[in-house]
Coordinates of N, CA and C in Angstrom, one line a residue:
Chain A
M1 N 0.9 -1.3 -0.3 CA -0.3 0.0 0.0 C 0.9 1.4 -0.1
A2 N 0.5 1.8 -0.6 CA 1.3 3.4 -0.9 C 0.1 4.6 -0.8
R3 N 0.4 5.6 0.0 CA -0.2 6.7 0.0 C 0.0 7.7 -1.1
V4 N -1.1 8.0 -1.7 CA -0.8 9.2 -2.9 C -2.1 10.1 -2.6
V5 N -1.6 11.3 -2.7 CA -2.2 12.7 -3.0 C -2.4 13.2 -3.7
V6 N -3.8 13.6 -4.2 CA -4.0 14.0 -5.4 C -4.6 15.8 -5.1
E7 N -3.8 16.5 -5.3 CA -4.4 18.1 -5.5 C -5.0 18.5 -6.3
V8 N -6.4 19.2 -6.3 CA -7.1 19.9 -7.1 C -7.7 21.3 -6.7
M9 N -7.2 22.1 -7.5 CA -7.0 23.5 -7.4 C -7.8 23.9 -8.8
L10 N -8.7 25.1 -8.5 CA -9.5 25.9 -9.9 C -8.1 26.3 -10.4
K11 N -8.7 26.2 -11.8 CA -7.3 26.9 -12.6 C -7.3 28.3 -12.3
S12 N -6.4 28.8 -12.7 CA -5.7 30.3 -12.5 C -6.5 31.2 -12.8
E13 N -7.3 31.2 -14.0 CA -7.9 31.9 -15.0 C -9.8 31.8 -14.3
I14 N -10.0 31.0 -13.5 CA -11.2 30.9 -12.9 C -11.3 31.6 -11.7
L15 N -12.3 32.6 -11.3 CA -12.7 33.2 -10.0 C -12.9 32.3 -8.8
D16 N -11.9 32.7 -7.9 CA -12.2 31.7 -6.6 C -13.2 32.5 -5.3
P17 N -14.3 32.6 -5.4 CA -15.1 33.6 -4.5 C -14.6 32.8 -2.9
Q18 N -14.3 31.4 -2.8 CA -14.0 31.3 -1.3 C -12.7 32.0 -0.8
G19 N -11.7 31.8 -2.0 CA -10.4 32.1 -1.5 C -10.5 33.7 -1.2
Q20 N -11.4 34.4 -2.0 CA -11.4 35.8 -2.0 C -12.2 36.3 -0.8
A21 N -13.1 35.3 -0.3 CA -13.5 35.6 1.0 C -12.7 35.7 2.0
I22 N -11.7 34.4 1.9 CA -10.9 34.0 2.9 C -9.7 35.5 3.2
A23 N -9.4 35.8 1.8 CA -8.5 37.0 1.7 C -8.9 38.3 2.1
G24 N -10.4 38.4 1.8 CA -10.9 39.5 2.5 C -11.3 39.5 4.0
A25 N -11.1 38.4 4.7 CA -11.5 38.2 6.1 C -10.3 38.5 6.8
L26 N -9.1 38.2 6.4 CA -7.9 38.2 7.3 C -7.6 39.6 7.6
P27 N -7.6 40.8 6.8 CA -6.9 42.2 7.6 C -8.4 42.3 8.4
R28 N -9.2 41.9 8.2 CA -10.7 42.2 9.6 C -10.6 41.7 11.0
L29 N -9.7 40.1 10.9 CA -9.4 39.6 11.9 C -7.7 39.9 12.5
G30 N -7.3 40.8 11.5 CA -6.0 41.7 12.3 C -4.6 41.1 11.6
F31 N -4.8 39.9 10.5 CA -3.6 39.2 9.9 C -3.2 40.1 8.6
S32 N -2.1 40.6 8.6 CA -1.9 41.4 7.7 C -0.8 40.4 6.9
G33 N -0.5 41.1 5.4 CA 0.7 40.5 4.6 C 0.2 39.3 3.6
I34 N -1.1 39.0 3.7 CA -1.2 37.7 2.9 C -2.2 38.6 1.7
A35 N -1.5 38.4 0.6 CA -1.7 39.3 -0.4 C -3.1 38.4 -1.5
D36 N -3.0 37.0 -1.4 CA -4.0 36.3 -2.2 C -4.2 34.9 -1.4
V37 N -5.6 33.9 -1.6 CA -5.6 33.1 -1.1 C -6.4 32.3 -2.6
R38 N -6.1 31.4 -2.5 CA -6.9 30.2 -3.4 C -7.3 29.0 -2.7
Q39 N -8.4 28.5 -2.6 CA -8.9 27.4 -2.1 C -9.3 26.4 -3.0
G40 N -8.4 25.0 -2.6 CA -8.7 23.7 -3.5 C -8.8 23.0 -2.6
K41 N -9.1 21.5 -3.1 CA -9.1 20.3 -2.3 C -7.8 19.4 -2.6
R42 N -8.0 18.4 -1.4 CA -6.8 17.2 -1.4 C -7.8 16.4 -1.4
F43 N -7.2 15.3 -1.7 CA -7.7 13.8 -1.7 C -6.5 12.8 -1.3
E44 N -6.7 12.3 0.2 CA -5.4 11.0 0.4 C -5.8 9.7 0.0
L45 N -5.4 9.0 -0.8 CA -6.0 7.8 -1.4 C -4.8 6.7 -0.9
E46 N -5.4 5.7 -0.2 CA -4.4 4.5 0.2 C -4.5 3.5 -1.0
V47 N -3.4 3.4 -1.9 CA -3.5 2.9 -3.3 C -2.6 1.3 -3.2
A48 N -3.0 0.2 -3.7 CA -2.5 -0.8 -4.0 C -0.8 -0.7 -4.9
D49 N 0.1 -1.4 -4.5 CA 1.6 -0.8 -4.9 C 1.2 -1.0 -6.8
D50 N 0.4 -1.7 -7.2 CA 0.3 -2.1 -8.9 C -0.6 -1.0 -9.5
V51 N -1.2 0.1 -8.7 CA -1.8 1.1 -9.2 C -0.9 2.6 -9.6
D52 N -0.6 2.6 -11.2 CA 0.3 3.3 -11.5 C -0.5 4.6 -12.0
D53 N 0.6 5.3 -12.5 CA 0.6 7.1 -12.4 C -0.7 7.3 -13.6
E54 N -0.9 6.2 -14.5 CA -1.7 6.7 -15.5 C -3.1 6.0 -15.0
Q55 N -3.3 5.0 -14.2 CA -4.6 4.9 -13.4 C -5.3 6.0 -12.9
L56 N -3.7 6.4 -11.7 CA -4.4 7.7 -11.0 C -4.7 8.8 -11.7
A57 N -4.4 9.0 -13.0 CA -4.6 10.3 -13.9 C -5.9 10.0 -14.2
R58 N -6.5 8.9 -14.4 CA -7.9 8.5 -15.0 C -8.9 8.8 -13.6
I59 N -8.3 8.3 -12.5 CA -9.2 8.5 -11.4 C -9.6 10.1 -10.9
A60 N -8.2 10.7 -11.1 CA -8.4 12.1 -11.3 C -9.2 12.6 -12.1
E61 N -9.1 12.5 -13.2 CA -9.8 13.2 -14.2 C -11.2 12.4 -14.3
S62 N -11.8 11.5 -14.0 CA -13.0 10.9 -14.1 C -13.6 11.3 -12.8
L63 N -13.2 11.8 -11.5 CA -13.8 11.3 -10.3 C -13.5 12.7 -9.4
L64 N -12.1 12.7 -9.3 CA -11.9 14.0 -8.2 C -12.0 15.0 -8.6
C65 N -12.0 15.5 -10.0 CA -11.9 16.9 -10.5 C -12.7 17.0 -11.8
N66 N -12.9 18.2 -11.9 CA -13.6 19.1 -12.8 C -12.9 19.6 -14.1
T67 N -12.1 18.7 -15.0 CA -10.9 19.4 -15.8 C -11.3 20.5 -16.4
V68 N -12.7 21.0 -16.6 CA -12.9 22.3 -17.2 C -12.5 23.1 -16.8
I69 N -12.5 23.1 -15.2 CA -12.3 24.6 -14.4 C -11.2 24.3 -13.5
E70 N -10.5 23.1 -13.3 CA -10.0 22.9 -12.1 C -8.4 22.0 -12.8
D71 N -7.6 22.0 -12.4 CA -6.2 21.3 -12.5 C -5.9 20.4 -11.3
W72 N -5.3 19.2 -11.6 CA -5.2 18.4 -10.5 C -3.8 18.0 -10.6
K73 N -3.2 17.4 -9.4 CA -1.4 17.0 -9.6 C -1.5 15.9 -8.8
V74 N -0.8 14.9 -9.2 CA -0.7 13.4 -8.2 C 0.8 13.6 -7.9
V75 N 0.5 13.6 -6.4 CA 1.7 13.7 -5.3 C 2.1 12.1 -4.5
R76 N 3.1 11.5 -5.1 CA 3.3 10.2 -4.0 C 3.9 10.5 -2.8
A77 N 3.6 10.1 -1.8 CA 4.1 10.6 -0.4 C 5.0 9.6 -0.1
Chain B
M1 N 7.4 38.1 -1.7 CA 6.5 37.1 -1.6 C 6.9 35.9 -1.7
A2 N 6.0 35.0 -0.8 CA 6.2 33.6 -0.7 C 5.0 32.8 -1.2
R3 N 5.2 31.7 -1.6 CA 3.9 30.6 -1.6 C 3.8 30.0 -0.3
V4 N 2.6 29.9 0.1 CA 2.6 28.8 1.6 C 1.5 28.1 1.0
V5 N 1.5 26.7 1.5 CA 0.3 25.8 1.4 C -0.2 25.6 2.9
V6 N -1.4 25.5 3.1 CA -2.0 25.1 4.4 C -2.9 23.7 3.8
E7 N -2.5 22.9 4.4 CA -3.1 21.3 4.2 C -4.4 21.3 5.5
V8 N -5.7 21.0 5.1 CA -6.5 20.7 6.3 C -7.1 19.2 5.8
M9 N -7.1 18.5 6.9 CA -7.7 17.3 6.7 C -8.5 17.0 8.1
L10 N -9.7 16.2 7.8 CA -10.2 15.7 9.0 C -9.4 14.8 9.8
K11 N -9.4 14.6 11.4 CA -8.9 14.2 12.0 C -9.1 12.7 11.7
S12 N -8.1 11.8 11.7 CA -8.4 10.2 11.3 C -9.3 9.7 12.2
E13 N -9.8 10.2 13.3 CA -11.0 9.5 14.2 C -12.3 10.1 13.6
I14 N -12.3 10.9 12.8 CA -13.6 11.8 12.3 C -14.2 10.9 11.2
L15 N -15.2 10.4 11.1 CA -15.7 9.9 9.8 C -15.6 10.8 8.6
D16 N -15.3 10.4 7.5 CA -14.9 11.4 6.3 C -16.2 10.9 5.4
P17 N -17.3 11.0 5.3 CA -18.5 10.4 4.3 C -18.3 10.8 2.6
Q18 N -17.7 11.8 2.6 CA -17.1 12.7 1.1 C -16.0 11.3 0.4
G19 N -15.3 11.2 1.4 CA -13.9 10.2 1.2 C -14.6 8.8 0.8
Q20 N -15.5 8.6 1.7 CA -15.9 7.1 1.4 C -17.0 6.9 0.4
A21 N -17.5 8.0 0.3 CA -18.5 8.1 -1.2 C -17.7 8.0 -2.5
I22 N -16.0 8.5 -2.6 CA -15.5 8.5 -3.4 C -15.1 6.8 -3.5
A23 N -14.4 6.3 -2.2 CA -13.7 5.1 -2.4 C -15.0 4.1 -2.7
G24 N -16.2 4.3 -2.4 CA -17.0 3.3 -3.1 C -17.5 3.6 -4.5
A25 N -17.4 4.6 -5.0 CA -17.6 5.0 -6.3 C -16.5 4.2 -7.5
L26 N -15.4 4.1 -6.9 CA -14.4 3.5 -7.6 C -14.2 2.4 -8.4
P27 N -15.0 1.1 -7.4 CA -14.8 0.1 -8.4 C -16.0 0.2 -8.9
R28 N -17.1 0.8 -8.4 CA -18.3 0.9 -9.9 C -17.9 1.4 -11.2
L29 N -16.6 2.3 -11.1 CA -16.3 3.0 -12.4 C -15.3 1.9 -13.1
G30 N -14.8 0.9 -12.0 CA -13.7 0.1 -12.6 C -12.2 0.1 -12.3
F31 N -12.2 1.0 -11.4 CA -11.0 1.3 -10.6 C -10.9 0.3 -9.6
S32 N -9.9 -0.6 -9.7 CA -9.6 -1.4 -8.3 C -8.1 -0.7 -7.8
G33 N -8.0 -1.2 -6.6 CA -6.5 -1.2 -5.6 C -6.9 0.5 -5.0
I34 N -7.8 0.6 -4.8 CA -7.9 1.9 -3.9 C -8.2 1.5 -2.7
A35 N -7.8 1.3 -1.2 CA -8.0 0.6 -0.3 C -9.3 1.8 0.4
D36 N -8.6 3.4 0.1 CA -9.2 4.2 1.3 C -9.2 5.8 0.6
V37 N -10.2 6.6 0.9 CA -10.1 7.6 0.2 C -10.3 8.8 1.6
R38 N -9.7 9.8 1.7 CA -9.9 10.8 2.5 C -9.7 12.0 1.7
Q39 N -11.0 12.9 2.1 CA -11.1 14.1 1.6 C -10.7 15.4 2.1
G40 N -9.6 16.4 1.7 CA -9.8 17.6 2.7 C -9.8 18.6 1.6
K41 N -8.8 20.1 2.4 CA -8.4 21.0 1.8 C -7.5 21.4 1.7
R42 N -7.1 22.2 0.8 CA -5.6 23.2 0.8 C -6.2 24.3 0.5
F43 N -5.3 25.4 0.8 CA -5.1 26.8 0.7 C -4.0 26.9 0.4
E44 N -3.5 27.8 -0.6 CA -2.8 28.3 -1.5 C -2.6 29.8 -1.3
L45 N -1.7 30.2 -0.2 CA -1.3 31.5 0.5 C -0.4 32.1 -0.5
E46 N -0.9 33.7 -1.1 CA 0.7 34.4 -1.4 C 0.9 35.4 0.0
V47 N 2.1 35.2 0.9 CA 2.1 35.9 1.7 C 3.6 36.7 1.9
A48 N 3.5 37.8 2.4 CA 4.8 38.6 2.4 C 5.7 38.0 3.4
D49 N 7.0 38.2 2.7 CA 8.0 37.7 3.4 C 8.4 37.7 5.3
D50 N 7.4 38.7 5.7 CA 8.0 38.9 6.8 C 6.8 38.2 7.9
V51 N 5.7 37.3 7.2 CA 5.0 36.3 7.7 C 5.6 35.3 8.1
D52 N 5.5 35.2 9.7 CA 6.3 33.8 10.1 C 5.2 32.9 10.4
D53 N 6.1 31.8 10.7 CA 5.2 30.4 11.0 C 4.3 30.3 12.1
E54 N 4.6 31.4 13.1 CA 3.5 31.6 14.3 C 2.3 32.4 13.7
Q55 N 2.4 33.3 13.1 CA 1.2 33.8 12.6 C 0.3 32.8 11.3
L56 N 1.3 32.1 10.6 CA 0.5 31.1 9.8 C -0.2 30.4 10.5
A57 N 0.1 30.1 11.7 CA -0.6 29.0 12.8 C -2.0 29.6 13.2
R58 N -1.8 30.8 13.8 CA -2.9 31.5 13.9 C -3.9 31.9 13.1
I59 N -3.5 32.1 11.4 CA -4.6 31.9 10.8 C -5.1 30.8 10.0
A60 N -4.2 29.5 10.1 CA -5.0 28.1 10.1 C -5.8 27.7 11.5
E61 N -5.4 28.2 12.6 CA -6.4 27.6 13.4 C -7.7 28.7 13.5
S62 N -7.3 29.9 13.6 CA -8.6 30.6 13.4 C -9.8 30.9 12.3
L63 N -9.1 30.5 11.4 CA -10.0 30.9 9.9 C -10.0 29.4 9.0
L64 N -9.1 28.7 9.0 CA -8.7 27.8 7.8 C -9.2 26.4 8.1
C65 N -9.5 26.4 9.5 CA -9.7 24.8 9.9 C -10.5 24.7 11.0
N66 N -11.3 23.8 11.5 CA -12.1 23.6 12.6 C -11.1 22.6 13.4
T67 N -10.5 23.3 14.8 CA -9.2 22.3 15.1 C -10.3 21.2 16.0
V68 N -11.5 21.4 16.4 CA -12.5 20.1 16.9 C -12.3 19.0 16.0
I69 N -12.5 19.2 14.9 CA -12.7 17.8 14.0 C -11.4 17.5 12.8
E70 N -10.4 18.9 12.6 CA -9.7 19.0 11.4 C -8.4 19.2 11.9
D71 N -7.0 18.7 11.4 CA -5.9 18.9 11.7 C -5.1 19.8 10.5
W72 N -4.3 20.4 10.5 CA -3.5 21.2 9.6 C -2.0 21.3 9.6
K73 N -1.6 21.5 8.5 CA -0.3 21.5 8.3 C 0.0 22.8 7.4
V74 N 1.0 23.3 7.8 CA 1.7 24.5 7.0 C 3.0 24.1 6.0
V75 N 2.5 24.2 5.0 CA 4.1 23.6 3.9 C 4.4 24.9 3.4
R76 N 6.0 25.4 3.6 CA 6.1 26.5 2.5 C 6.5 26.0 1.3
A77 N 6.2 26.4 0.2 CA 6.5 25.8 -1.2 C 7.8 26.3 -1.4

């Protein structure tokens, strides 16, 4: 078994209102110096050793991510 | 400016129904070998160079994470 992380973020050209809300709240809470926030998802998968990157890519694109608006990245831990 | 990632995951003892739904859907979609899935959040922050880890910890605990049910980790990219 291996631990694999799939990171999913909105494409940079897509507006991220959740991230903007956080960035707007930070100064009100007294935190300065944060120029931008973008929110995304991460998935931790416990995968069998014979699951290859090509299969992980198909899982990410078919189930974990909306490829129209999101980018994904597989990170083997 | 530095890029910082805050990773937020449900604590391991907290049930993750979103992750379970994904894990249950994978075999139906023809993917085998995935034993477990847990879903979390990630935040990409553009921070000024004088923002230290202590301030990032306070941001994570006060705004990005529910510390009752979630763990967080700051990763400087």
